[in-house]
Amino acid sequence: DIMALTQVIGDGLATSGLPTGTVLQVVSTAKTDTFESTSTSFTDVTGLSVAITPSSSSNKILVFVHFMMASTGANSVRFNLVRGSTNIAQPTAGSVPSSLHLNTSASADGRMGSIVFLDSPSTTSETTYKIQGLTDGNSFVVNRRGDDANKTSISTITVMEIAG
């Protein structure tokens, strides 16, 4: 309907008239500092989170996470993508289910972690997406190599609201 596409509310276009699949908004956070944890239960990776307020409960949120992690010793590190306090992007099996599982050691170069997930939060309230991690021994680090604090990187988490 051409009238719906041209209806203007304030200074913007009415999102209700846009075609399904249209990107309505993009919010991104870049984590430029490092993070280290010895937690054996899932804990927030400080600064690797982003908040978005969907304009309609029928819209979807496309989440992109890209980060570098390493370890201070041989260990198995797991990461979860979390919406609010709910784990999303989960496997159907496993003793410690997680969105991403990376093995590493202190002398190894960092492992690249990447999660892309299309979520249906069914809300118009502000919604926070974040990354949590745990280790089964030694420390895990984000944004640097495990045995060299001078070998660093950045991490990003980006969310896009998609018209439903």
Coordinates of N, CA and C in Angstrom, one line a residue:
D1 N 0.9 -1.2 0.0 CA 0.0 0.0 0.0 C 0.9 1.2 0.0
I2 N 0.8 2.1 -1.0 CA 1.7 3.2 -1.2 C 1.4 4.3 -0.1
M3 N 0.2 4.4 0.4 CA -0.1 5.3 1.4 C 0.6 5.0 2.7
A4 N 0.7 3.7 3.0 CA 1.4 3.2 4.2 C 2.9 3.5 4.1
L5 N 3.4 3.4 2.9 CA 4.9 3.6 2.7 C 5.2 5.1 2.8
T6 N 4.3 6.0 2.5 CA 4.6 7.4 2.5 C 4.1 8.1 3.7
Q7 N 3.4 7.4 4.6 CA 2.9 8.0 5.8 C 4.1 8.4 6.7
V8 N 4.1 9.7 7.1 CA 5.2 10.2 7.9 C 4.7 10.5 9.3
I9 N 5.5 10.0 10.3 CA 5.2 10.3 11.7 C 6.3 11.1 12.2
G10 N 6.1 12.3 12.6 CA 7.1 13.2 13.0 C 8.1 13.5 11.9
D11 N 9.3 13.2 12.1 CA 10.3 13.4 11.1 C 10.7 12.1 10.4
G12 N 10.0 11.0 10.7 CA 10.5 9.7 10.2 C 9.4 8.9 9.5
L13 N 9.7 7.9 8.8 CA 8.8 7.0 8.1 C 8.2 6.0 9.0
A14 N 6.9 5.8 8.9 CA 6.2 4.8 9.7 C 6.8 3.4 9.5
T15 N 7.3 2.8 10.5 CA 7.9 1.5 10.3 C 6.8 0.4 10.0
S16 N 5.6 0.6 10.3 CA 4.5 -0.4 10.1 C 4.3 -0.6 8.6
G17 N 4.7 0.4 7.7 CA 4.4 0.2 6.3 C 5.6 -0.3 5.5
L18 N 6.7 -0.6 6.2 CA 7.9 -1.1 5.5 C 7.8 -2.6 5.2
P19 N 8.4 -3.0 4.1 CA 8.3 -4.5 3.8 C 9.0 -5.4 4.8
T20 N 8.5 -6.6 5.0 CA 9.2 -7.6 5.8 C 10.6 -7.7 5.4
G21 N 11.5 -7.8 6.4 CA 13.0 -7.9 6.1 C 13.7 -6.6 6.1
T22 N 13.0 -5.5 6.2 CA 13.7 -4.2 6.2 C 14.4 -4.0 7.5
V23 N 15.7 -3.5 7.4 CA 16.4 -3.2 8.6 C 15.9 -1.9 9.2
L24 N 15.4 -1.9 10.4 CA 14.8 -0.7 11.0 C 15.7 0.1 11.8
Q25 N 16.6 -0.6 12.5 CA 17.7 0.1 13.3 C 18.8 -0.8 13.6
V26 N 20.0 -0.2 13.8 CA 21.2 -0.9 14.1 C 21.8 -0.3 15.3
V27 N 22.2 -1.2 16.3 CA 22.9 -0.7 17.5 C 24.2 -1.6 17.6
S28 N 25.3 -1.0 17.9 CA 26.5 -1.8 18.0 C 27.4 -1.3 19.2
T29 N 28.1 -2.2 19.8 CA 29.1 -1.9 20.9 C 30.4 -2.5 20.5
A30 N 31.5 -1.7 20.7 CA 32.8 -2.2 20.5 C 33.5 -2.3 21.8
K31 N 34.0 -3.5 22.2 CA 34.8 -3.6 23.4 C 36.2 -3.5 23.1
T32 N 36.9 -2.5 23.6 CA 38.3 -2.3 23.2 C 39.3 -2.6 24.4
D33 N 38.8 -2.9 25.5 CA 39.6 -3.3 26.6 C 39.6 -4.8 26.8
T34 N 40.4 -5.4 27.7 CA 40.5 -6.8 27.9 C 39.6 -7.3 29.1
F35 N 39.4 -8.6 29.1 CA 38.6 -9.2 30.2 C 39.2 -10.5 30.5
E36 N 39.3 -10.8 31.8 CA 39.8 -12.1 32.2 C 38.9 -12.7 33.3
S37 N 38.7 -14.0 33.3 CA 37.9 -14.6 34.3 C 38.4 -16.1 34.6
T38 N 38.2 -16.5 35.8 CA 38.5 -17.9 36.2 C 37.2 -18.6 36.6
S39 N 36.1 -18.0 36.3 CA 34.8 -18.5 36.7 C 34.4 -19.8 36.0
T40 N 34.0 -20.8 36.8 CA 33.5 -22.1 36.2 C 32.0 -22.1 36.0
S41 N 31.4 -21.0 36.3 CA 30.0 -20.8 35.9 C 29.9 -19.6 35.0
F42 N 28.8 -19.6 34.2 CA 28.7 -18.5 33.2 C 28.7 -17.1 33.8
T43 N 29.6 -16.2 33.4 CA 29.7 -14.9 33.9 C 29.7 -13.9 32.8
D44 N 29.2 -12.7 33.0 CA 29.2 -11.7 31.9 C 30.6 -11.3 31.5
V45 N 30.8 -11.2 30.2 CA 32.0 -10.6 29.7 C 31.8 -9.1 29.6
T46 N 32.3 -8.4 30.6 CA 32.1 -7.0 30.8 C 32.3 -6.2 29.5
G47 N 31.3 -5.4 29.2 CA 31.4 -4.5 28.0 C 31.0 -5.2 26.7
L48 N 30.8 -6.5 26.7 CA 30.4 -7.1 25.4 C 28.8 -7.3 25.5
S49 N 28.1 -6.2 25.5 CA 26.7 -6.2 25.5 C 26.1 -5.0 24.7
V50 N 24.9 -5.1 24.3 CA 24.2 -4.0 23.6 C 22.7 -4.1 23.9
A51 N 22.1 -2.9 23.9 CA 20.7 -2.8 24.2 C 19.9 -2.3 23.0
I52 N 18.7 -2.8 22.7 CA 17.9 -2.3 21.6 C 16.5 -2.3 22.1
T53 N 15.7 -1.4 21.6 CA 14.2 -1.3 21.9 C 13.5 -1.6 20.6
P54 N 13.0 -2.8 20.4 CA 12.2 -3.1 19.2 C 11.0 -2.2 19.0
S55 N 10.6 -1.8 17.8 CA 9.5 -1.0 17.6 C 8.2 -1.8 17.5
S56 N 8.3 -3.1 17.3 CA 7.1 -3.9 17.2 C 7.5 -5.3 17.8
S57 N 6.5 -5.9 18.5 CA 6.8 -7.3 19.1 C 6.8 -8.4 18.0
S58 N 6.4 -8.1 16.8 CA 6.5 -9.1 15.7 C 7.8 -9.0 14.9
N59 N 8.7 -8.0 15.3 CA 10.0 -7.9 14.6 C 11.0 -8.8 15.2
K60 N 12.0 -9.1 14.4 CA 13.1 -10.0 14.8 C 14.3 -9.1 15.1
I61 N 15.3 -9.7 15.8 CA 16.6 -9.1 16.1 C 17.7 -10.0 15.6
L62 N 18.5 -9.5 14.6 CA 19.6 -10.2 14.1 C 20.8 -9.8 14.9
V63 N 21.5 -10.8 15.5 CA 22.6 -10.5 16.4 C 23.9 -11.0 15.8
F64 N 24.9 -10.2 15.8 CA 26.2 -10.5 15.3 C 27.2 -10.3 16.4
V65 N 28.0 -11.3 16.8 CA 29.0 -11.2 17.8 C 30.3 -11.6 17.2
H66 N 31.4 -10.9 17.3 CA 32.7 -11.2 16.8 C 33.7 -10.9 17.9
F67 N 34.5 -11.9 18.4 CA 35.5 -11.6 19.4 C 36.7 -12.5 19.3
M68 N 37.7 -12.1 20.0 CA 38.9 -13.0 20.1 C 39.1 -13.4 21.6
M69 N 39.3 -14.7 21.8 CA 39.6 -15.1 23.2 C 40.8 -16.0 23.2
A70 N 41.3 -16.2 24.4 CA 42.5 -17.0 24.6 C 42.4 -17.5 26.1
S71 N 43.5 -18.2 26.5 CA 43.5 -18.8 27.8 C 44.9 -18.6 28.4
T72 N 45.0 -18.7 29.8 CA 46.3 -18.7 30.5 C 46.8 -20.1 30.6
G73 N 46.1 -21.1 30.2 CA 46.6 -22.5 30.2 C 45.6 -23.3 29.4
A74 N 45.9 -24.6 29.3 CA 45.0 -25.5 28.5 C 43.6 -25.5 29.2
N75 N 42.6 -25.2 28.4 CA 41.3 -25.3 28.9 C 40.2 -25.3 27.9
S76 N 39.0 -25.6 28.3 CA 37.9 -25.6 27.4 C 37.0 -24.5 27.8
V77 N 36.8 -23.5 26.9 CA 36.0 -22.3 27.3 C 34.7 -22.3 26.5
R78 N 33.6 -22.0 27.2 CA 32.3 -22.0 26.6 C 31.7 -20.6 26.7
F79 N 30.9 -20.2 25.7 CA 30.3 -18.8 25.7 C 28.8 -19.0 25.3
N80 N 28.0 -18.2 26.0 CA 26.6 -18.1 25.7 C 26.2 -16.8 25.2
L81 N 25.3 -16.8 24.2 CA 24.6 -15.5 23.8 C 23.4 -15.5 24.7
V82 N 23.2 -14.3 25.4 CA 22.1 -14.2 26.4 C 21.2 -13.0 26.0
R83 N 19.9 -13.2 26.0 CA 19.0 -12.1 25.9 C 18.4 -11.8 27.3
G84 N 18.7 -10.7 27.9 CA 18.3 -10.4 29.3 C 19.0 -11.4 30.2
S85 N 18.2 -12.4 30.7 CA 18.8 -13.4 31.5 C 18.5 -14.8 30.9
T86 N 18.1 -14.8 29.6 CA 17.8 -16.1 29.0 C 18.8 -16.5 28.0
N87 N 19.4 -17.7 28.1 CA 20.3 -18.2 27.1 C 19.6 -18.4 25.8
I88 N 20.1 -17.9 24.7 CA 19.6 -18.2 23.4 C 20.7 -18.8 22.5
A89 N 20.3 -19.2 21.3 CA 21.3 -19.9 20.4 C 21.9 -21.1 21.1
Q90 N 21.1 -22.0 21.5 CA 21.5 -23.1 22.3 C 21.4 -24.4 21.5
P91 N 22.3 -25.4 21.7 CA 22.2 -26.7 21.1 C 21.2 -27.5 21.8
T92 N 20.8 -28.6 21.2 CA 19.8 -29.5 21.8 C 20.3 -30.5 22.8
A93 N 21.7 -30.7 22.8 CA 22.3 -31.7 23.7 C 23.6 -31.1 24.3
G94 N 24.2 -31.9 25.2 CA 25.4 -31.6 25.8 C 25.3 -31.4 27.3
S95 N 26.4 -31.8 28.0 CA 26.4 -31.7 29.5 C 26.5 -30.2 29.9
V96 N 27.2 -29.4 29.1 CA 27.3 -27.9 29.4 C 26.9 -27.2 28.1
P97 N 25.6 -27.1 27.8 CA 25.3 -26.5 26.5 C 25.7 -25.1 26.4
S98 N 26.1 -24.7 25.2 CA 26.6 -23.3 25.0 C 26.5 -22.9 23.6
S99 N 26.4 -21.6 23.4 CA 26.3 -21.1 22.0 C 27.6 -21.3 21.2
L100 N 28.8 -21.3 21.9 CA 30.1 -21.5 21.3 C 31.0 -22.2 22.2
H101 N 31.8 -23.1 21.8 CA 32.8 -23.9 22.6 C 34.1 -23.8 21.9
L102 N 35.1 -23.3 22.6 CA 36.5 -23.1 22.0 C 37.5 -23.7 23.0
N103 N 38.4 -24.6 22.5 CA 39.5 -25.1 23.3 C 40.7 -24.3 22.9
T104 N 41.6 -24.1 23.9 CA 42.8 -23.3 23.7 C 43.9 -23.6 24.7
S105 N 45.0 -23.0 24.6 CA 46.1 -23.1 25.5 C 46.8 -21.7 25.6
A106 N 47.7 -21.5 26.6 CA 48.3 -20.2 26.8 C 49.2 -19.8 25.6
S107 N 49.9 -20.8 25.0 CA 50.8 -20.4 24.0 C 50.2 -20.3 22.6
A108 N 48.9 -20.7 22.5 CA 48.2 -20.6 21.2 C 47.8 -19.2 20.9
D109 N 47.8 -18.9 19.6 CA 47.2 -17.6 19.3 C 45.7 -17.6 19.6
G110 N 45.2 -16.5 19.8 CA 43.8 -16.3 20.1 C 42.8 -17.0 19.2
R111 N 41.7 -17.5 19.7 CA 40.7 -18.1 18.9 C 39.6 -17.1 18.5
M112 N 39.2 -17.1 17.3 CA 38.1 -16.1 16.9 C 36.8 -16.8 17.2
G113 N 36.0 -16.0 17.9 CA 34.6 -16.5 18.2 C 33.6 -15.6 17.4
S114 N 32.7 -16.3 16.8 CA 31.6 -15.6 16.0 C 30.3 -16.3 16.2
I115 N 29.3 -15.5 16.5 CA 27.9 -16.0 16.7 C 27.0 -15.1 15.9
V116 N 26.2 -15.7 15.0 CA 25.2 -14.9 14.3 C 23.9 -15.7 14.5
F117 N 22.9 -14.9 15.0 CA 21.6 -15.6 15.4 C 20.5 -14.6 15.2
L118 N 19.4 -15.2 14.6 CA 18.2 -14.4 14.4 C 17.2 -14.7 15.5
D119 N 16.9 -13.7 16.4 CA 16.1 -13.9 17.6 C 14.7 -13.3 17.4
S120 N 13.8 -13.8 18.1 CA 12.4 -13.3 18.1 C 12.0 -13.0 19.6
P121 N 12.4 -11.8 20.0 CA 12.2 -11.5 21.5 C 10.7 -11.2 21.8
S122 N 9.9 -10.9 20.8 CA 8.4 -10.7 21.1 C 8.2 -9.6 22.1
T123 N 8.8 -8.5 22.0 CA 8.7 -7.4 23.0 C 8.9 -6.1 22.3
T124 N 8.4 -5.0 23.0 CA 8.8 -3.6 22.6 C 9.5 -2.9 23.7
S125 N 9.9 -3.7 24.7 CA 10.7 -3.2 25.8 C 12.2 -3.3 25.5
E126 N 13.0 -2.4 26.1 CA 14.4 -2.4 25.9 C 15.0 -3.8 26.2
T127 N 15.8 -4.3 25.3 CA 16.3 -5.7 25.4 C 17.8 -5.7 25.3
T128 N 18.5 -6.3 26.2 CA 19.9 -6.4 26.2 C 20.4 -7.8 25.8
Y129 N 21.3 -7.7 24.9 CA 22.0 -8.9 24.4 C 23.5 -8.9 24.9
K130 N 24.0 -10.0 25.4 CA 25.3 -10.0 26.0 C 25.9 -11.4 25.8
I131 N 27.2 -11.4 26.1 CA 28.0 -12.7 26.0 C 28.4 -13.0 27.4
Q132 N 28.3 -14.3 27.8 CA 28.8 -14.8 29.0 C 29.7 -15.9 28.7
G133 N 30.7 -16.1 29.6 CA 31.7 -17.2 29.4 C 32.0 -17.9 30.7
L134 N 32.6 -19.2 30.5 CA 33.1 -19.9 31.6 C 34.3 -20.7 31.2
T135 N 35.1 -21.2 32.2 CA 36.2 -22.0 31.9 C 36.2 -23.3 32.7
D136 N 36.8 -24.3 32.3 CA 36.9 -25.5 33.1 C 38.3 -25.6 33.8
G137 N 39.1 -24.6 33.7 CA 40.4 -24.5 34.4 C 41.2 -23.4 33.8
N138 N 42.1 -22.8 34.6 CA 42.9 -21.7 34.2 C 42.0 -20.5 33.9
S139 N 42.5 -19.4 33.5 CA 41.7 -18.2 33.1 C 41.4 -18.2 31.6
F140 N 40.3 -17.6 31.3 CA 40.1 -17.3 29.9 C 40.1 -15.8 29.8
V141 N 40.6 -15.3 28.6 CA 40.7 -13.9 28.4 C 40.1 -13.5 27.1
V142 N 39.6 -12.3 27.0 CA 38.9 -11.8 25.8 C 39.7 -10.6 25.4
N143 N 40.0 -10.5 24.1 CA 40.7 -9.3 23.5 C 42.2 -9.3 23.7
R144 N 42.8 -10.5 24.1 CA 44.2 -10.6 24.1 C 44.7 -12.0 24.1
R145 N 45.9 -12.3 23.7 CA 46.5 -13.6 23.8 C 46.7 -14.0 25.3
G146 N 46.6 -15.3 25.6 CA 46.7 -15.7 27.0 C 48.0 -15.4 27.6
D147 N 49.2 -15.6 26.9 CA 50.5 -15.4 27.5 C 51.2 -14.2 27.1
D148 N 50.5 -13.2 26.5 CA 51.1 -12.0 26.0 C 50.1 -10.9 26.0
A149 N 50.2 -10.0 27.0 CA 49.2 -8.9 27.2 C 49.3 -7.8 26.1
N150 N 50.4 -7.9 25.3 CA 50.6 -6.9 24.3 C 50.0 -7.3 22.9
K151 N 49.5 -8.6 22.8 CA 48.8 -9.0 21.6 C 47.3 -8.9 21.8
T152 N 46.8 -7.8 21.4 CA 45.4 -7.5 21.7 C 44.5 -7.3 20.5
S153 N 43.2 -7.2 20.7 CA 42.3 -7.0 19.6 C 41.0 -6.3 20.2
I154 N 40.0 -6.2 19.4 CA 38.7 -5.7 19.9 C 37.6 -6.7 19.6
S155 N 36.5 -6.5 20.3 CA 35.3 -7.4 20.0 C 34.1 -6.5 19.8
T156 N 33.2 -7.0 19.0 CA 32.0 -6.2 18.7 C 30.7 -7.1 18.9
I157 N 29.6 -6.4 19.3 CA 28.3 -7.1 19.3 C 27.4 -6.0 18.6
T158 N 26.7 -6.5 17.6 CA 25.8 -5.6 16.8 C 24.5 -6.3 16.7
V159 N 23.4 -5.5 16.9 CA 22.1 -6.0 16.7 C 21.3 -5.1 15.7
M160 N 20.5 -5.8 14.9 CA 19.7 -5.1 13.9 C 18.2 -5.5 14.1
E161 N 17.3 -4.6 14.1 CA 15.9 -4.9 14.2 C 15.4 -5.1 12.7
I162 N 14.8 -6.2 12.5 CA 14.3 -6.6 11.2 C 12.8 -6.6 11.2
A163 N 12.2 -5.9 10.3 CA 10.7 -5.8 10.2 C 10.2 -7.3 10.0
G164 N 9.1 -7.6 10.8 CA 8.6 -9.0 10.7 C 7.4 -9.1 9.9

